[in-house]
């Protein structure tokens, strides 16, 4: 198998240990004579996987007892509507820090009109920063943020002290840094960056915020449905949950979230330092809001015409997935938990090599 | 690996060829140096899988050009609400032939109240038959049926001529028998019986029935969202779709749906004939409505106390998943497409052995 440095924005590089465990479970699940995709989701062996996966979430994020952990499907995009369906009563507030935050807000507005309020937006500078000055309406049922903006490479690095229920889409930075769950009412995300493969969505919800809308909530959109049945109201996405389970075991073996954070800080520093040092490149996000997960950079002034040449060199050196999103241009290296430091080093080396070629 | 005869009701036995292809793709996807769970869903190689999967659906079911084929998530349970969200205007009609049909109806009723009409139910005899005499309101926007009732072992064997748009949940008999898609407005189902592993939901929809409600439909619940983006509005459940792709290739290699149907008729006849012949057992469903997929039987009169003894013998002989659903009791052998004739023969042999033991 050829060696690649996988910087895909998600789906992305996963721990080899999780993939190998997936392969073994596909061959045979726990001595059952069947593949994991052939067993009953009501079997004791599968229920043990569900229970262990939840326990790993609780342990790794130190989730308080009054929170439930759910494994759903439909991706973060489905949470964009489940959040207002379950929490919206009179008013909702949204912070717009990128395309996904904008979509989350649009869904609330589609459902409840002007009662969904956008408190601030960084659209004025193409989402290259996180707005800091704004007022959250005190009568809002919740305040929705997107902690990491995959496309633009910005990240909210601290847990906000929020006067209303704080709801966070953590699709692209969950498990990458310590989070004080108790400051949030609800945290959700797609698994396909740091906690597994596409097809399962995690939700961490403080139970007391539910059941207050007085509206009919369609069964599958109602968090209480899934709480009641332990995320098994209907057949769960078995294989994606298995990969999540194995990915979390790997996170734990790496020293947990604190261990991941230390490595992520190191990896990001390596690459940001090179971007700042190298005269050929420049970063796109405000320094204080730079993401540890998605590192965006473009060609520096005077080197704009060399973009394709660098892309070709990077490809030759085994880099995959470094093309920036079309709304930013240039390059984006996604350095999620499972991206090894050696891949970041290879990219840095490639940038240095390119600088020398031009001098 | 020990030999088992897998009669699980779903998730269930899958073609070995599909599982093995899944293992290979997990190891490395198309010479990319990456696992299939690590590649971008926007890559050409993945888009090819999406396109091929749709083409296989179209070929195997002879789907007319004015129908779209979608790969979503959330299971059939999410379709219970997407169908009314997208199709309900003034009235909807439902046929209640089992628990899943009942849940589909309940969701429409939850959303639109008394305008959701139940035209008939077989609850009076524990769903052991399919109602035949009823009137469908001519002003209904659609008529919803569940073609196969996994729990009770009944099946609608023909494509109805319906005066209004016909909507069918085919979760547990899709691809098991020829279907005239042109008689339906919409067909949906979870993949985890005949077309793959849990985590992907198929929808076949005639485009002209959409866009007529005049209501706001939440983005992810709107079929037109997924039509517009070729089931890639957000990250699709990559691995479950890959397994679906490989399962459909296997169906094609078995002679397509006609080939599967021939084998399914043979398998079901083997087991039903034994149930009818063997004095120890009796079938639960009306003969004319017997399912080809889920074969339910209980102990005959006078043998009720021998149920556990038969279960123990069957387990000894390698049978898995034959315990009947608690609402029916006794036994259920689910003989989906990938269940080999040899497993049915083993079960029949076991039933004959048990009869001899008692005589």
Tab-separated table of C-alpha atoms in Angstrom, chain A residues 37-300:
chain	number	residue	atom	x	y	z
A	37	UNK	CA	-23.085	-6.587	10.316
A	38	UNK	CA	-25.047	-9.865	10.602
A	39	UNK	CA	-25.777	-9.940	14.332
A	40	UNK	CA	-28.954	-8.779	16.033
A	41	UNK	CA	-28.715	-5.309	17.518
A	42	UNK	CA	-30.774	-6.702	20.399
A	43	UNK	CA	-28.107	-9.286	21.258
A	44	UNK	CA	-26.221	-8.998	24.537
A	45	UNK	CA	-22.893	-8.702	22.745
A	46	UNK	CA	-24.111	-5.697	20.790
A	47	UNK	CA	-25.735	-4.078	23.799
A	48	UNK	CA	-22.341	-4.381	25.488
A	49	UNK	CA	-20.772	-2.372	22.640
A	50	UNK	CA	-23.436	0.332	23.025
A	51	UNK	CA	-22.875	0.477	26.776
A	52	UNK	CA	-19.103	0.547	26.472
A	53	UNK	CA	-19.232	3.294	23.840
A	54	UNK	CA	-21.342	5.458	26.119
A	55	UNK	CA	-19.025	4.728	29.070
A	56	UNK	CA	-16.021	5.796	26.982
A	57	UNK	CA	-17.717	9.098	26.100
A	58	UNK	CA	-18.523	9.721	29.752
A	59	UNK	CA	-15.011	8.892	30.893
A	60	UNK	CA	-13.127	10.789	28.172
A	61	UNK	CA	-15.174	13.990	28.466
A	62	UNK	CA	-15.992	13.650	32.150
A	63	UNK	CA	-19.697	14.006	31.329
A	64	UNK	CA	-21.848	14.765	34.398
A	65	UNK	CA	-24.535	12.267	35.375
A	66	UNK	CA	-27.426	14.553	34.481
A	67	UNK	CA	-26.419	14.408	30.808
A	68	UNK	CA	-27.460	11.712	28.342
A	69	UNK	CA	-25.233	10.493	25.512
A	70	UNK	CA	-26.994	9.518	22.291
A	71	UNK	CA	-25.872	7.859	19.073
A	72	UNK	CA	-28.163	8.900	16.247
A	73	UNK	CA	-27.950	9.256	12.487
A	74	UNK	CA	-28.535	12.002	9.956
A	75	UNK	CA	-25.360	13.962	10.680
A	76	UNK	CA	-24.989	17.413	12.177
A	77	UNK	CA	-27.340	18.694	9.451
A	78	UNK	CA	-30.189	16.775	11.088
A	79	UNK	CA	-29.247	18.291	14.440
A	80	UNK	CA	-29.724	21.714	12.832
A	81	UNK	CA	-33.449	20.934	12.917
A	82	UNK	CA	-33.615	18.650	15.964
A	83	UNK	CA	-32.169	21.389	18.185
A	84	UNK	CA	-34.940	23.932	17.431
A	85	UNK	CA	-37.612	21.208	17.314
A	86	UNK	CA	-36.683	20.194	20.868
A	87	UNK	CA	-35.482	23.417	22.480
A	88	UNK	CA	-37.161	26.348	20.747
A	89	UNK	CA	-39.935	27.949	22.710
A	90	UNK	CA	-39.884	31.717	22.133
A	91	UNK	CA	-36.495	32.750	20.854
A	92	UNK	CA	-33.182	31.260	19.736
A	93	UNK	CA	-29.822	32.961	19.245
A	94	UNK	CA	-27.112	31.954	16.788
A	95	UNK	CA	-23.489	32.923	16.255
A	96	UNK	CA	-22.532	32.789	12.570
A	97	UNK	CA	-18.898	31.826	12.202
A	98	UNK	CA	-19.005	29.906	8.943
A	99	UNK	CA	-21.075	27.982	6.442
A	100	UNK	CA	-22.197	25.290	8.876
A	101	UNK	CA	-23.158	27.832	11.543
A	102	UNK	CA	-25.090	29.664	8.833
A	103	UNK	CA	-26.939	26.507	7.859
A	104	UNK	CA	-27.824	25.803	11.490
A	105	UNK	CA	-29.245	29.302	11.803
A	106	UNK	CA	-31.113	29.036	8.488
A	107	UNK	CA	-32.888	25.901	9.694
A	108	UNK	CA	-34.101	27.577	12.900
A	109	UNK	CA	-35.222	30.572	10.851
A	110	UNK	CA	-36.997	28.310	8.356
A	111	UNK	CA	-38.917	26.718	11.196
A	112	UNK	CA	-39.576	29.679	13.483
A	113	UNK	CA	-38.931	32.777	11.409
A	114	UNK	CA	-37.659	36.019	12.931
A	115	UNK	CA	-37.678	34.545	16.432
A	116	UNK	CA	-34.405	32.928	15.418
A	117	UNK	CA	-31.854	35.693	15.953
A	118	UNK	CA	-28.343	35.999	14.562
A	119	UNK	CA	-26.346	37.799	17.285
A	120	UNK	CA	-23.179	38.268	15.235
A	121	UNK	CA	-21.482	37.133	12.073
A	122	UNK	CA	-17.953	37.128	10.714
A	123	UNK	CA	-19.188	36.968	7.133
A	124	UNK	CA	-17.854	40.536	6.635
A	125	UNK	CA	-14.306	39.140	6.502
A	126	UNK	CA	-15.090	35.737	4.984
A	127	UNK	CA	-15.332	34.062	8.387
A	128	UNK	CA	-11.627	34.498	9.129
A	129	UNK	CA	-12.308	35.341	12.772
A	130	UNK	CA	-14.695	34.595	15.607
A	131	UNK	CA	-16.883	37.572	16.644
A	132	UNK	CA	-16.287	38.563	20.272
A	133	UNK	CA	-18.582	41.523	20.887
A	134	UNK	CA	-22.287	40.779	20.857
A	135	UNK	CA	-25.267	40.496	23.137
A	136	UNK	CA	-27.165	37.299	23.680
A	137	UNK	CA	-30.877	37.998	24.290
A	138	UNK	CA	-31.580	37.047	27.883
A	139	UNK	CA	-34.906	35.540	26.885
A	140	UNK	CA	-33.366	33.213	24.301
A	141	UNK	CA	-34.108	29.538	24.850
A	142	UNK	CA	-30.594	28.733	23.738
A	143	UNK	CA	-27.472	30.147	22.102
A	144	UNK	CA	-26.005	28.074	19.285
A	145	UNK	CA	-22.325	28.052	18.362
A	146	UNK	CA	-20.125	26.048	16.013
A	147	UNK	CA	-16.884	25.524	17.916
A	148	UNK	CA	-14.679	24.749	14.929
A	149	UNK	CA	-15.130	26.011	11.398
A	150	UNK	CA	-13.762	23.339	9.115
A	151	UNK	CA	-13.834	25.439	5.958
A	152	UNK	CA	-12.296	28.664	7.284
A	153	UNK	CA	-9.948	27.268	9.921
A	154	UNK	CA	-11.184	29.173	12.953
A	155	UNK	CA	-12.023	27.728	16.337
A	156	UNK	CA	-13.585	28.828	19.608
A	157	UNK	CA	-10.905	27.780	22.066
A	158	UNK	CA	-12.735	28.220	25.338
A	159	UNK	CA	-15.978	27.093	26.895
A	160	UNK	CA	-18.178	30.168	27.012
A	161	UNK	CA	-19.907	31.324	30.146
A	162	UNK	CA	-23.337	31.701	28.621
A	163	UNK	CA	-26.369	33.374	30.249
A	164	UNK	CA	-28.724	30.978	28.427
A	165	UNK	CA	-28.515	27.292	27.453
A	166	UNK	CA	-25.399	26.852	25.327
A	167	UNK	CA	-25.690	24.520	22.323
A	168	UNK	CA	-22.569	23.595	20.366
A	169	UNK	CA	-21.901	21.843	17.086
A	170	UNK	CA	-18.536	20.191	17.814
A	171	UNK	CA	-18.443	18.034	14.683
A	172	UNK	CA	-14.877	18.914	13.843
A	173	UNK	CA	-13.143	19.393	17.182
A	174	UNK	CA	-14.802	17.004	19.618
A	175	UNK	CA	-12.241	14.967	21.592
A	176	UNK	CA	-9.400	17.162	20.315
A	177	UNK	CA	-9.236	19.308	23.463
A	178	UNK	CA	-10.651	19.273	26.989
A	179	UNK	CA	-14.217	20.591	27.205
A	180	UNK	CA	-16.176	21.478	30.321
A	181	UNK	CA	-19.411	19.736	29.360
A	182	UNK	CA	-21.227	21.276	32.328
A	183	UNK	CA	-21.135	24.658	30.557
A	184	UNK	CA	-23.252	23.306	27.694
A	185	UNK	CA	-26.876	22.277	27.500
A	186	UNK	CA	-26.310	20.245	24.356
A	187	UNK	CA	-23.290	19.224	22.278
A	188	UNK	CA	-23.608	17.386	18.974
A	189	UNK	CA	-21.688	16.421	15.894
A	190	UNK	CA	-21.091	13.997	13.065
A	191	UNK	CA	-18.582	11.298	13.929
A	192	UNK	CA	-16.537	11.406	10.758
A	193	UNK	CA	-13.673	13.601	11.945
A	194	UNK	CA	-12.357	12.689	15.404
A	195	UNK	CA	-14.674	9.946	16.600
A	196	UNK	CA	-15.157	7.533	13.721
A	197	UNK	CA	-16.656	7.046	10.304
A	198	UNK	CA	-19.639	8.724	8.641
A	199	UNK	CA	-23.058	7.389	9.599
A	200	UNK	CA	-23.361	8.097	13.303
A	201	UNK	CA	-24.061	11.369	15.094
A	202	UNK	CA	-23.293	11.983	18.768
A	203	UNK	CA	-25.490	14.074	21.063
A	204	UNK	CA	-24.687	14.969	24.667
A	205	UNK	CA	-27.705	16.587	26.295
A	206	UNK	CA	-28.599	17.816	29.776
A	207	UNK	CA	-31.929	16.166	30.360
A	208	UNK	CA	-33.691	19.036	32.133
A	209	UNK	CA	-33.693	21.241	29.014
A	210	UNK	CA	-35.989	18.813	27.169
A	211	UNK	CA	-39.767	18.427	27.152
A	212	UNK	CA	-40.619	22.095	27.438
A	213	UNK	CA	-41.879	23.161	24.005
A	214	UNK	CA	-45.508	22.063	24.305
A	215	UNK	CA	-45.429	21.135	20.610
A	216	UNK	CA	-45.750	17.732	18.969
A	217	UNK	CA	-42.228	16.605	18.133
A	218	UNK	CA	-42.038	13.874	15.483
A	219	UNK	CA	-40.905	10.652	17.158
A	220	UNK	CA	-37.538	10.293	15.453
A	221	UNK	CA	-36.718	13.986	15.982
A	222	UNK	CA	-37.518	13.861	19.692
A	223	UNK	CA	-34.426	13.388	21.862
A	224	UNK	CA	-36.580	11.798	24.566
A	225	UNK	CA	-37.441	8.942	22.149
A	226	UNK	CA	-33.780	8.035	21.890
A	227	UNK	CA	-33.069	8.613	25.575
A	228	UNK	CA	-35.884	6.232	26.500
A	229	UNK	CA	-34.610	3.474	24.224
A	230	UNK	CA	-30.878	3.942	24.740
A	231	UNK	CA	-30.340	5.039	21.115
A	232	UNK	CA	-32.009	1.795	19.971
A	233	UNK	CA	-35.532	3.000	19.176
A	234	UNK	CA	-34.805	1.671	15.720
A	235	UNK	CA	-31.848	-0.253	14.338
A	236	UNK	CA	-28.742	1.805	15.078
A	237	UNK	CA	-25.947	2.280	12.514
A	238	UNK	CA	-24.074	-0.734	13.842
A	239	UNK	CA	-20.771	-0.565	11.987
A	240	UNK	CA	-20.222	3.197	12.406
A	241	UNK	CA	-20.878	2.792	16.149
A	242	UNK	CA	-18.358	-0.037	16.323
A	243	UNK	CA	-15.718	2.172	14.665
A	244	UNK	CA	-16.601	4.978	17.105
A	245	UNK	CA	-16.132	2.557	19.995
A	246	UNK	CA	-12.694	1.538	18.739
A	247	UNK	CA	-11.689	5.140	17.979
A	248	UNK	CA	-12.546	6.172	21.532
A	249	UNK	CA	-10.505	3.265	22.915
A	250	UNK	CA	-7.597	4.600	20.869
A	251	UNK	CA	-8.130	8.134	22.236
A	252	UNK	CA	-8.050	6.697	25.747
A	253	UNK	CA	-4.829	4.816	24.995
A	254	UNK	CA	-3.270	8.079	23.750
A	255	UNK	CA	-3.727	9.627	27.172
A	256	UNK	CA	-7.345	10.639	26.707
A	257	UNK	CA	-8.462	14.058	25.572
A	258	UNK	CA	-5.612	15.777	27.460
A	259	UNK	CA	-3.132	13.582	25.621
A	260	UNK	CA	-4.767	14.328	22.265
A	261	UNK	CA	-4.767	18.057	23.031
A	262	UNK	CA	-1.025	18.061	23.770
A	263	UNK	CA	-0.310	16.343	20.446
A	264	UNK	CA	-2.721	18.576	18.557
A	265	UNK	CA	-1.077	21.722	19.947
A	266	UNK	CA	2.320	20.402	18.866
A	267	UNK	CA	1.141	19.483	15.370
A	268	UNK	CA	-0.630	22.803	14.823
A	269	UNK	CA	2.365	24.776	16.112
A	270	UNK	CA	4.658	22.969	13.686
A	271	UNK	CA	2.530	23.929	10.710
A	272	UNK	CA	1.487	27.446	11.769
A	273	UNK	CA	5.130	28.271	12.591
A	274	UNK	CA	6.139	27.197	9.107
A	275	UNK	CA	3.312	29.185	7.505
A	276	UNK	CA	4.417	32.289	9.445
A	277	UNK	CA	8.111	31.731	8.723
A	278	UNK	CA	7.918	30.676	5.065
A	279	UNK	CA	7.839	33.674	2.733
A	280	UNK	CA	5.853	31.774	0.093
A	281	UNK	CA	2.752	31.182	2.239
A	282	UNK	CA	0.438	33.096	4.552
A	283	UNK	CA	-2.337	31.997	6.895
A	284	UNK	CA	-5.930	33.066	6.348
A	285	UNK	CA	-7.424	33.025	9.857
A	286	UNK	CA	-6.858	35.586	12.609
A	287	UNK	CA	-4.044	34.271	14.782
A	288	UNK	CA	-6.000	34.221	18.026
A	289	UNK	CA	-8.809	32.226	16.408
A	290	UNK	CA	-6.689	29.734	14.495
A	291	UNK	CA	-8.085	26.225	14.504
A	292	UNK	CA	-6.028	23.339	15.848
A	293	UNK	CA	-7.882	21.056	13.441
A	294	UNK	CA	-8.074	22.794	10.056
A	295	UNK	CA	-5.110	24.880	9.037
A	296	UNK	CA	-5.799	27.168	6.094
A	297	UNK	CA	-3.140	28.982	4.117
A	298	UNK	CA	-2.764	30.621	0.740
A	299	UNK	CA	0.147	31.794	-1.387
A	300	UNK	CA	1.772	34.960	-0.060
